[in-house]
Structures are given as C-alpha cells and as structure tokens.
Amino acid sequence: MTAPEIPEATPLGERGRTGLGVVQAVAALRQEIGHLRREGHRIGLVPTMGALHAGHIALVRHALEAADRVCVSVFVNPTQFGPNEDFAVYPRDEAGDAAKLAGAGAHLLFAPSADEMYPEGEVCRVTVPGLGDILEGAFRPGFFTGVATVVAKLLIQASPDIAVFGEKDYQQLQVIRRMVRDLHIPVRIEAAPTIRESDGLALSSRNAYLTADERAIAPELYATLMEVAHRARHDRATANVERWASDRLIEAGFTSVDYVTVRDAETLEPWPGGTRPGRVLGAAWLGRTRLIDNVPVP
Ligand code: PAF
C-alpha cells in the first residue's frame, strides 16, 4: 500500500508553530502533539477520510472553538469498507485537502499510510455489539468495527482533549460515544450539526458519485425524513409513517430504500415517544450511490 501524495512532514518546531504541519508517522504525530501539550495547548482532533468539503471544514471550525490547536487526520480506512464497497474509488485529494486545512486554520495534518495504521501482523479490533449491529451495521456488516477500531487508534495516537464528529453520520457518533465511555478513553466527543446544500441535501464526499438526474432527486431524502419527524411527533404509529416514507422515496425516483426509521436518539432502539428524544434515520440508494441522512424529532 502506498503513502498518500502529500508534502513531506514539516515539523512544527521548524515553522515557528504557524501554518499547517504535516506528519505521516505515528511517532511524528506524538512528537508534535507532545510539543503542543508542553506549550499548554488544548488539542482538538477531527478524524476524516479526506476529500474534504464544507462539512469537514465546519468540523474543523467547531474544533477550533473548543481547542486551541487542531489536528485533522486524513485516512481512507480500509477496515470499514465491505468487499463490494467503494474503497478503491473513494474520492482522494491529498493536495487539495492540505490546502483547505491550511485555509481553515488547522494546525496539524496527520496523513498516515495503511501500513502505518495497520502494520503487518496486527490483529486487534474494537467492536461495539448491539448499537454497532443495527441499521448501518446490519446493512454494512463489519462497518462499525472498522470505524471503532480506527477511531480508537487515532484517539490513542493523538490523545486529544476533544474530538469532533458530524451528526451526518449519526449512528457512527453514538457508536463512538459508547466506545469512548466503555473503554474510559479520556476525550470529550463533540457533535457538529450537518451542513446542507441550499436544497437540503446533506454534504457528503459520496455526493460526487451522483449523476445530474440523481442529484436532482437526492434532496427528497432530507425532505422525507423531515416529514417523518413531523408525523412521528403527532402520530405514534411510526410503522405506518416509515412505510409511507419508503413509498415516497421510491415514487421520487430512489432505486431502493434500506430503511427509514424513528429511533431513540441515544440508544437507537425503536423510539418510545413521549419525552425521550427521537431521531429519524434513513438510508436509500440512487443508482449505485447510497445516501444516508437523519433529523431530530422536533
Ligand atoms: O466519518 C468518517 O469520515 C469516518 O468514518 C471516520 C470517523 C473518519 C473513521 O474512518
């Protein structure tokens, strides 16, 4: 596996602690974070898989509010892709990512190779049974084990005070919160709201796969989830609402619907209603592209 094509590591010490430092090795990351800690800085981490868009930059801004030095990891994590998924073609733009991070005011880019993150012979995995097996976990077996494993590694490697994740991947956020709690990892997990196009489509690196016709249909996912949230609040028969939503998406032009469901916002078990916070989550296919989104029950 080859290392990403990005500029050579530029130690922060040689740059007078300004601009974006770039490191590719865990040892170099630890060294840089160590310098920053000794200078008394609070460290924020934003884990990403690159192909950065305005949604990622919003995560960086969020981290800059909560911490005074921000490290962004860019790593397309092979263990969270299934055998028939898009690992090989997942969008990659290492130089563009570095430029965007520098523009956003991030301090450190950690861009390890796959061999650095998964050295030969490594075998350990982190699983989050239950929460990691339903919804996305049921449709993408092994996905959350890949996510939990790489996020655990990143949190141990960077030892940040806070780490920021987007609400766009709502189940991922809950899985990571559970993992951090159960493993006593000393970090505060912060959630940043989903950034949307003006027509409501949630920003995602995978939107790049949509054809023009599919792009025109895509905002219907958000519109449908919003309507489900409204109906769920006023009508407890969520099964009917969920069926209605799937039909509406197919009529709008979606190829198939994996799920639209109203869940307890924390456990992701079926929503009991009442005062428990609820979340509507959906996943549907437009041609060969799978879109996910979620909204709160008002
Ligand atoms: O949300 C993502 O981009 C990825 O799942 C993450 C959290 C960076 C782990 O690879």
mmCIF file of C-alpha atoms and ligand atoms in Angstrom:
data_model
loop_
_atom_site.group_PDB
_atom_site.id
_atom_site.type_symbol
_atom_site.label_atom_id
_atom_site.label_comp_id
_atom_site.label_asym_id
_atom_site.label_seq_id
_atom_site.Cartn_x
_atom_site.Cartn_y
_atom_site.Cartn_z
ATOM 1 C CA MET A 1 0.000 0.000 0.000
ATOM 2 C CA THR A 2 1.419 3.419 -0.933
ATOM 3 C CA ALA A 3 1.592 6.510 1.259
ATOM 4 C CA PRO A 4 -0.618 9.478 0.286
ATOM 5 C CA GLU A 5 0.999 12.021 -2.046
ATOM 6 C CA ILE A 6 1.274 14.972 0.255
ATOM 7 C CA PRO A 7 4.144 17.286 1.174
ATOM 8 C CA GLU A 8 6.934 15.855 3.340
ATOM 9 C CA ALA A 9 6.483 16.217 7.080
ATOM 10 C CA THR A 10 7.184 19.760 8.207
ATOM 11 C CA PRO A 11 7.854 19.704 11.948
ATOM 12 C CA LEU A 12 6.048 22.447 13.809
ATOM 13 C CA GLY A 13 9.298 23.389 15.542
ATOM 14 C CA GLU A 14 10.858 24.390 12.206
ATOM 15 C CA ARG A 15 7.870 26.525 11.251
ATOM 16 C CA GLY A 16 7.670 28.619 14.411
ATOM 17 C CA ARG A 17 4.324 26.930 15.230
ATOM 18 C CA THR A 18 2.496 28.621 12.353
ATOM 19 C CA GLY A 19 0.732 27.209 9.328
ATOM 20 C CA LEU A 20 -0.161 23.568 8.736
ATOM 21 C CA GLY A 21 2.306 20.908 9.864
ATOM 22 C CA VAL A 22 2.082 17.567 8.068
ATOM 23 C CA VAL A 23 3.050 14.229 9.597
ATOM 24 C CA GLN A 24 2.607 10.709 8.330
ATOM 25 C CA ALA A 25 4.106 8.574 11.100
ATOM 26 C CA VAL A 26 2.517 7.903 14.490
ATOM 27 C CA ALA A 27 5.845 8.695 16.200
ATOM 28 C CA ALA A 28 5.976 12.110 14.478
ATOM 29 C CA LEU A 29 2.360 12.792 15.428
ATOM 30 C CA ARG A 30 3.121 12.000 19.074
ATOM 31 C CA GLN A 31 6.170 14.266 18.974
ATOM 32 C CA GLU A 32 4.182 17.205 17.561
ATOM 33 C CA ILE A 33 1.291 16.729 19.983
ATOM 34 C CA GLY A 34 3.839 16.461 22.803
ATOM 35 C CA HIS A 35 5.331 19.880 21.830
ATOM 36 C CA LEU A 36 1.889 21.430 21.769
ATOM 37 C CA ARG A 37 0.952 19.956 25.135
ATOM 38 C CA ARG A 38 4.173 21.189 26.743
ATOM 39 C CA GLU A 39 3.270 24.654 25.498
ATOM 40 C CA GLY A 40 -0.012 24.273 27.380
ATOM 41 C CA HIS A 41 -2.353 23.925 24.412
ATOM 42 C CA ARG A 42 -5.688 22.119 24.392
ATOM 43 C CA ILE A 43 -5.729 19.676 21.497
ATOM 44 C CA GLY A 44 -8.690 19.017 19.196
ATOM 45 C CA LEU A 45 -8.836 16.107 16.756
ATOM 46 C CA VAL A 46 -11.020 15.897 13.643
ATOM 47 C CA PRO A 47 -10.871 12.395 12.104
ATOM 48 C CA THR A 48 -11.743 12.348 8.370
ATOM 49 C CA MET A 49 -11.324 10.215 5.299
ATOM 50 C CA GLY A 50 -10.325 13.234 3.212
ATOM 51 C CA ALA A 51 -11.953 14.582 0.013
ATOM 52 C CA LEU A 52 -12.749 17.475 2.303
ATOM 53 C CA HIS A 53 -15.824 19.613 1.720
ATOM 54 C CA ALA A 54 -17.569 22.415 3.603
ATOM 55 C CA GLY A 55 -18.999 19.858 6.067
ATOM 56 C CA HIS A 56 -15.493 18.833 7.136
ATOM 57 C CA ILE A 57 -14.358 22.441 7.343
ATOM 58 C CA ALA A 58 -17.288 23.094 9.699
ATOM 59 C CA LEU A 59 -15.943 20.276 11.909
ATOM 60 C CA VAL A 60 -12.522 21.969 11.900
ATOM 61 C CA ARG A 61 -14.101 25.304 12.850
ATOM 62 C CA HIS A 62 -16.013 23.590 15.637
ATOM 63 C CA ALA A 63 -12.737 22.092 16.919
ATOM 64 C CA LEU A 64 -11.004 25.488 16.711
ATOM 65 C CA GLU A 65 -13.704 26.906 19.013
ATOM 66 C CA ALA A 66 -13.211 24.163 21.599
ATOM 67 C CA ALA A 67 -9.430 23.696 21.428
ATOM 68 C CA ASP A 68 -6.520 25.971 20.581
ATOM 69 C CA ARG A 69 -4.561 23.516 18.411
ATOM 70 C CA VAL A 70 -6.403 21.329 15.903
ATOM 71 C CA CYS A 71 -5.119 18.147 14.292
ATOM 72 C CA VAL A 72 -7.040 16.681 11.342
ATOM 73 C CA SER A 73 -6.458 13.077 10.298
ATOM 74 C CA VAL A 74 -6.960 12.108 6.676
ATOM 75 C CA PHE A 75 -7.065 8.355 6.241
ATOM 76 C CA VAL A 76 -9.292 6.284 3.966
ATOM 77 C CA ASN A 77 -9.725 3.426 6.405
ATOM 78 C CA PRO A 78 -9.782 0.079 4.585
ATOM 79 C CA THR A 79 -11.297 -1.874 7.509
ATOM 80 C CA GLN A 80 -14.601 -0.001 7.362
ATOM 81 C CA PHE A 81 -15.285 -0.892 3.719
ATOM 82 C CA GLY A 82 -17.001 -4.147 2.766
ATOM 83 C CA PRO A 83 -15.597 -6.300 -0.044
ATOM 84 C CA ASN A 84 -18.107 -4.900 -2.571
ATOM 85 C CA GLU A 85 -17.904 -1.299 -1.398
ATOM 86 C CA ASP A 86 -16.150 1.709 -2.870
ATOM 87 C CA PHE A 87 -12.742 1.645 -1.107
ATOM 88 C CA ALA A 88 -10.775 1.602 -4.381
ATOM 89 C CA VAL A 89 -12.691 4.510 -5.916
ATOM 90 C CA TYR A 90 -13.388 6.534 -2.746
ATOM 91 C CA PRO A 91 -12.524 10.153 -3.680
ATOM 92 C CA ARG A 92 -8.962 11.155 -2.712
ATOM 93 C CA ASP A 93 -7.487 14.651 -2.998
ATOM 94 C CA GLU A 94 -4.457 14.864 -0.699
ATOM 95 C CA ALA A 95 -3.052 18.153 -2.025
ATOM 96 C CA GLY A 96 -6.493 19.812 -2.090
ATOM 97 C CA ASP A 97 -7.188 18.614 1.449
ATOM 98 C CA ALA A 98 -3.930 20.075 2.774
ATOM 99 C CA ALA A 99 -4.694 23.442 1.107
ATOM 100 C CA LYS A 100 -8.229 23.515 2.541
ATOM 101 C CA LEU A 101 -6.986 22.662 6.036
ATOM 102 C CA ALA A 102 -4.322 25.362 5.891
ATOM 103 C CA GLY A 103 -7.011 27.847 4.782
ATOM 104 C CA ALA A 104 -9.320 26.792 7.601
ATOM 105 C CA GLY A 105 -6.624 27.391 10.231
ATOM 106 C CA ALA A 106 -5.947 23.770 11.230
ATOM 107 C CA HIS A 107 -2.513 23.261 12.767
ATOM 108 C CA LEU A 108 -1.558 19.670 12.022
ATOM 109 C CA LEU A 109 -2.467 17.170 9.308
ATOM 110 C CA PHE A 110 -1.931 13.505 10.165
ATOM 111 C CA ALA A 111 -1.977 11.512 6.924
ATOM 112 C CA PRO A 112 -0.751 8.004 7.684
ATOM 113 C CA SER A 113 -0.386 5.180 5.192
ATOM 114 C CA ALA A 114 -2.413 1.981 5.605
ATOM 115 C CA ASP A 115 0.790 0.199 6.670
ATOM 116 C CA GLU A 116 1.348 2.789 9.392
ATOM 117 C CA MET A 117 -2.177 2.311 10.782
ATOM 118 C CA TYR A 118 -2.331 -1.453 10.252
ATOM 119 C CA PRO A 119 1.235 -2.759 10.404
ATOM 120 C CA GLU A 120 1.816 -6.284 9.193
ATOM 121 C CA GLY A 121 0.591 -8.871 11.683
ATOM 122 C CA GLU A 122 -1.772 -6.579 13.608
ATOM 123 C CA VAL A 123 -4.982 -8.368 14.630
ATOM 124 C CA CYS A 124 -6.827 -6.339 17.270
ATOM 125 C CA ARG A 125 -10.295 -4.940 16.559
ATOM 126 C CA VAL A 126 -12.776 -2.895 18.609
ATOM 127 C CA THR A 127 -16.418 -3.956 18.367
ATOM 128 C CA VAL A 128 -19.479 -2.250 19.764
ATOM 129 C CA PRO A 129 -22.064 -5.046 19.926
ATOM 130 C CA GLY A 130 -25.742 -4.091 19.779
ATOM 131 C CA LEU A 131 -25.504 -0.456 18.766
ATOM 132 C CA GLY A 132 -22.976 -1.379 16.085
ATOM 133 C CA ASP A 133 -25.042 -4.251 14.675
ATOM 134 C CA ILE A 134 -28.315 -2.490 13.834
ATOM 135 C CA LEU A 135 -29.277 -0.120 10.959
ATOM 136 C CA GLU A 136 -25.982 0.737 9.187
ATOM 137 C CA GLY A 137 -24.333 -2.188 10.985
ATOM 138 C CA ALA A 138 -26.955 -4.603 9.607
ATOM 139 C CA PHE A 139 -26.632 -3.330 6.034
ATOM 140 C CA ARG A 140 -22.845 -2.935 6.191
ATOM 141 C CA PRO A 141 -21.529 -5.841 8.309
ATOM 142 C CA GLY A 142 -18.200 -5.009 9.906
ATOM 143 C CA PHE A 143 -18.517 -1.293 9.160
ATOM 144 C CA PHE A 144 -18.668 -0.111 12.760
ATOM 145 C CA THR A 145 -15.907 -2.485 13.848
ATOM 146 C CA GLY A 146 -13.717 -0.790 11.230
ATOM 147 C CA VAL A 147 -14.810 2.665 12.382
ATOM 148 C CA ALA A 148 -14.445 1.925 16.116
ATOM 149 C CA THR A 149 -11.027 0.345 15.564
ATOM 150 C CA VAL A 150 -9.578 3.216 13.559
ATOM 151 C CA VAL A 151 -11.101 5.894 15.806
ATOM 152 C CA ALA A 152 -9.751 4.121 18.912
ATOM 153 C CA LYS A 153 -6.297 4.048 17.296
ATOM 154 C CA LEU A 154 -6.496 7.748 16.358
ATOM 155 C CA LEU A 155 -7.633 8.734 19.864
ATOM 156 C CA ILE A 156 -4.786 6.754 21.441
ATOM 157 C CA GLN A 157 -2.241 8.110 18.928
ATOM 158 C CA ALA A 158 -3.223 11.786 19.179
ATOM 159 C CA SER A 159 -4.552 11.795 22.785
ATOM 160 C CA PRO A 160 -6.693 14.893 22.108
ATOM 161 C CA ASP A 161 -8.764 16.724 24.717
ATOM 162 C CA ILE A 162 -11.731 16.814 22.365
ATOM 163 C CA ALA A 163 -12.638 15.042 19.118
ATOM 164 C CA VAL A 164 -15.302 16.305 16.719
ATOM 165 C CA PHE A 165 -17.649 14.156 14.627
ATOM 166 C CA GLY A 166 -20.526 15.191 12.371
ATOM 167 C CA GLU A 167 -24.171 14.450 13.141
ATOM 168 C CA LYS A 168 -24.482 13.498 9.456
ATOM 169 C CA ASP A 169 -23.188 10.045 10.490
ATOM 170 C CA TYR A 170 -25.458 9.921 13.497
ATOM 171 C CA GLN A 171 -25.152 6.216 14.328
ATOM 172 C CA GLN A 172 -21.369 6.464 13.985
ATOM 173 C CA LEU A 173 -21.409 9.304 16.525
ATOM 174 C CA GLN A 174 -23.379 7.165 19.013
ATOM 175 C CA VAL A 175 -21.102 4.153 18.447
ATOM 176 C CA ILE A 176 -18.016 6.288 19.105
ATOM 177 C CA ARG A 177 -19.566 7.810 22.224
ATOM 178 C CA ARG A 178 -20.322 4.325 23.557
ATOM 179 C CA MET A 179 -16.815 3.079 22.766
ATOM 180 C CA VAL A 180 -15.158 6.058 24.459
ATOM 181 C CA ARG A 181 -17.355 5.607 27.506
ATOM 182 C CA ASP A 182 -16.848 1.848 27.779
ATOM 183 C CA LEU A 183 -13.073 1.980 27.222
ATOM 184 C CA HIS A 184 -12.596 5.015 29.506
ATOM 185 C CA ILE A 185 -10.781 6.923 26.765
ATOM 186 C CA PRO A 186 -10.108 10.379 28.241
ATOM 187 C CA VAL A 187 -11.543 12.559 25.475
ATOM 188 C CA ARG A 188 -14.680 14.652 25.076
ATOM 189 C CA ILE A 189 -16.660 13.750 21.957
ATOM 190 C CA GLU A 190 -18.319 16.788 20.357
ATOM 191 C CA ALA A 191 -21.084 16.618 17.750
ATOM 192 C CA ALA A 192 -21.246 19.178 14.940
ATOM 193 C CA PRO A 193 -24.505 19.763 13.050
ATOM 194 C CA THR A 194 -24.956 18.513 9.478
ATOM 195 C CA ILE A 195 -24.091 21.013 6.757
ATOM 196 C CA ARG A 196 -26.535 21.007 3.831
ATOM 197 C CA GLU A 197 -26.756 22.316 0.290
ATOM 198 C CA SER A 198 -29.378 25.029 -0.200
ATOM 199 C CA ASP A 199 -31.888 22.358 -1.338
ATOM 200 C CA GLY A 200 -31.368 20.317 1.850
ATOM 201 C CA LEU A 201 -29.009 17.595 0.587
ATOM 202 C CA ALA A 202 -26.511 16.757 3.339
ATOM 203 C CA LEU A 203 -22.908 17.334 2.246
ATOM 204 C CA SER A 204 -21.050 14.056 1.716
ATOM 205 C CA SER A 205 -17.935 13.036 -0.196
ATOM 206 C CA ARG A 206 -20.090 10.382 -1.891
ATOM 207 C CA ASN A 207 -22.380 13.046 -3.440
ATOM 208 C CA ALA A 208 -19.630 13.273 -6.083
ATOM 209 C CA TYR A 209 -20.865 9.912 -7.443
ATOM 210 C CA LEU A 210 -24.369 11.252 -8.292
ATOM 211 C CA THR A 211 -25.340 11.874 -11.911
ATOM 212 C CA ALA A 212 -27.162 15.142 -12.686
ATOM 213 C CA ASP A 213 -30.531 13.338 -12.677
ATOM 214 C CA GLU A 214 -29.771 11.602 -9.367
ATOM 215 C CA ARG A 215 -28.554 14.869 -7.837
ATOM 216 C CA ALA A 216 -31.941 16.441 -8.658
ATOM 217 C CA ILE A 217 -33.760 13.642 -6.787
ATOM 218 C CA ALA A 218 -31.343 13.386 -3.820
ATOM 219 C CA PRO A 219 -32.779 16.239 -1.640
ATOM 220 C CA GLU A 220 -36.003 14.241 -1.390
ATOM 221 C CA LEU A 221 -34.315 12.089 1.284
ATOM 222 C CA TYR A 222 -33.987 15.052 3.653
ATOM 223 C CA ALA A 223 -37.485 16.338 2.811
ATOM 224 C CA THR A 224 -38.953 12.899 3.533
ATOM 225 C CA LEU A 225 -37.102 12.499 6.844
ATOM 226 C CA MET A 226 -38.329 15.944 7.915
ATOM 227 C CA GLU A 227 -41.916 14.951 7.128
ATOM 228 C CA VAL A 228 -41.468 11.655 9.030
ATOM 229 C CA ALA A 229 -40.176 13.596 12.040
ATOM 230 C CA HIS A 230 -43.219 15.864 11.919
ATOM 231 C CA ARG A 231 -45.649 12.938 11.560
ATOM 232 C CA ALA A 232 -43.914 10.886 14.281
ATOM 233 C CA ARG A 233 -44.333 13.760 16.702
ATOM 234 C CA HIS A 234 -48.067 13.903 16.028
ATOM 235 C CA ASP A 235 -48.831 10.216 15.364
ATOM 236 C CA ARG A 236 -47.328 7.428 17.482
ATOM 237 C CA ALA A 237 -47.944 4.770 14.747
ATOM 238 C CA THR A 238 -44.393 5.090 13.476
ATOM 239 C CA ALA A 239 -44.546 1.832 11.454
ATOM 240 C CA ASN A 240 -47.146 3.419 9.143
ATOM 241 C CA VAL A 241 -45.068 6.568 8.817
ATOM 242 C CA GLU A 242 -41.945 4.545 7.987
ATOM 243 C CA ARG A 243 -43.807 2.599 5.250
ATOM 244 C CA TRP A 244 -45.183 5.837 3.849
ATOM 245 C CA ALA A 245 -41.654 7.295 3.714
ATOM 246 C CA SER A 246 -40.204 4.334 1.785
ATOM 247 C CA ASP A 247 -43.046 4.562 -0.769
ATOM 248 C CA ARG A 248 -42.493 8.299 -1.137
ATOM 249 C CA LEU A 249 -38.762 7.844 -1.812
ATOM 250 C CA ILE A 250 -39.375 5.163 -4.443
ATOM 251 C CA GLU A 251 -42.005 7.401 -6.121
ATOM 252 C CA ALA A 252 -39.480 10.253 -6.102
ATOM 253 C CA GLY A 253 -37.021 8.113 -8.086
ATOM 254 C CA PHE A 254 -34.854 6.353 -5.467
ATOM 255 C CA THR A 255 -33.784 2.895 -6.604
ATOM 256 C CA SER A 256 -34.333 1.208 -3.240
ATOM 257 C CA VAL A 257 -34.661 2.064 0.432
ATOM 258 C CA ASP A 258 -32.618 0.261 3.099
ATOM 259 C CA TYR A 259 -34.511 1.857 5.974
ATOM 260 C CA VAL A 260 -36.364 4.904 7.195
ATOM 261 C CA THR A 261 -36.947 4.594 10.904
ATOM 262 C CA VAL A 262 -37.733 6.596 14.028
ATOM 263 C CA ARG A 263 -35.378 5.725 16.889
ATOM 264 C CA ASP A 264 -34.474 6.742 20.394
ATOM 265 C CA ALA A 265 -31.799 9.387 19.814
ATOM 266 C CA GLU A 266 -29.308 7.776 22.221
ATOM 267 C CA THR A 267 -29.861 4.004 22.147
ATOM 268 C CA LEU A 268 -31.162 3.862 18.543
ATOM 269 C CA GLU A 269 -33.789 1.363 19.749
ATOM 270 C CA PRO A 270 -37.318 1.977 18.371
ATOM 271 C CA TRP A 271 -38.484 5.354 19.630
ATOM 272 C CA PRO A 272 -40.783 5.016 22.653
ATOM 273 C CA GLY A 273 -42.210 8.515 22.075
ATOM 274 C CA GLY A 274 -43.108 10.868 24.894
ATOM 275 C CA THR A 275 -40.281 12.945 26.284
ATOM 276 C CA ARG A 276 -37.431 10.693 25.062
ATOM 277 C CA PRO A 277 -35.516 12.492 22.301
ATOM 278 C CA GLY A 278 -36.172 10.839 18.945
ATOM 279 C CA ARG A 279 -34.165 10.686 15.722
ATOM 280 C CA VAL A 280 -35.321 9.802 12.223
ATOM 281 C CA LEU A 281 -32.661 7.961 10.246
ATOM 282 C CA GLY A 282 -32.747 6.908 6.616
ATOM 283 C CA ALA A 283 -30.588 5.175 4.030
ATOM 284 C CA ALA A 284 -31.548 4.830 0.376
ATOM 285 C CA TRP A 285 -29.937 4.111 -2.970
ATOM 286 C CA LEU A 286 -29.899 6.356 -6.009
ATOM 287 C CA GLY A 287 -28.497 4.118 -8.719
ATOM 288 C CA ARG A 288 -25.140 2.904 -7.373
ATOM 289 C CA THR A 289 -24.869 5.610 -4.695
ATOM 290 C CA ARG A 290 -26.077 5.027 -1.154
ATOM 291 C CA LEU A 291 -27.169 8.152 0.728
ATOM 292 C CA ILE A 292 -27.760 8.381 4.477
ATOM 293 C CA ASP A 293 -29.244 11.224 6.482
ATOM 294 C CA ASN A 294 -31.003 11.897 9.787
ATOM 295 C CA VAL A 295 -33.004 14.603 11.538
ATOM 296 C CA PRO A 296 -34.249 15.090 15.106
ATOM 297 C CA VAL A 297 -37.889 14.507 16.020
ATOM 298 C CA PRO A 298 -38.989 18.041 16.917
HETATM 299 O O1 PAF B 1 -16.800 9.632 9.180
HETATM 300 C C1 PAF B 1 -15.724 9.327 8.635
HETATM 301 O O2 PAF B 1 -15.222 10.033 7.772
HETATM 302 C C2 PAF B 1 -15.028 8.039 9.069
HETATM 303 O O3 PAF B 1 -15.938 7.029 9.358
HETATM 304 C C3 PAF B 1 -14.047 8.246 10.236
HETATM 305 C C4 PAF B 1 -14.772 8.675 11.507
HETATM 306 C C5 PAF B 1 -13.010 9.287 9.871
HETATM 307 C C6 PAF B 1 -13.323 6.931 10.550
HETATM 308 O O4 PAF B 1 -12.616 6.466 9.445
#
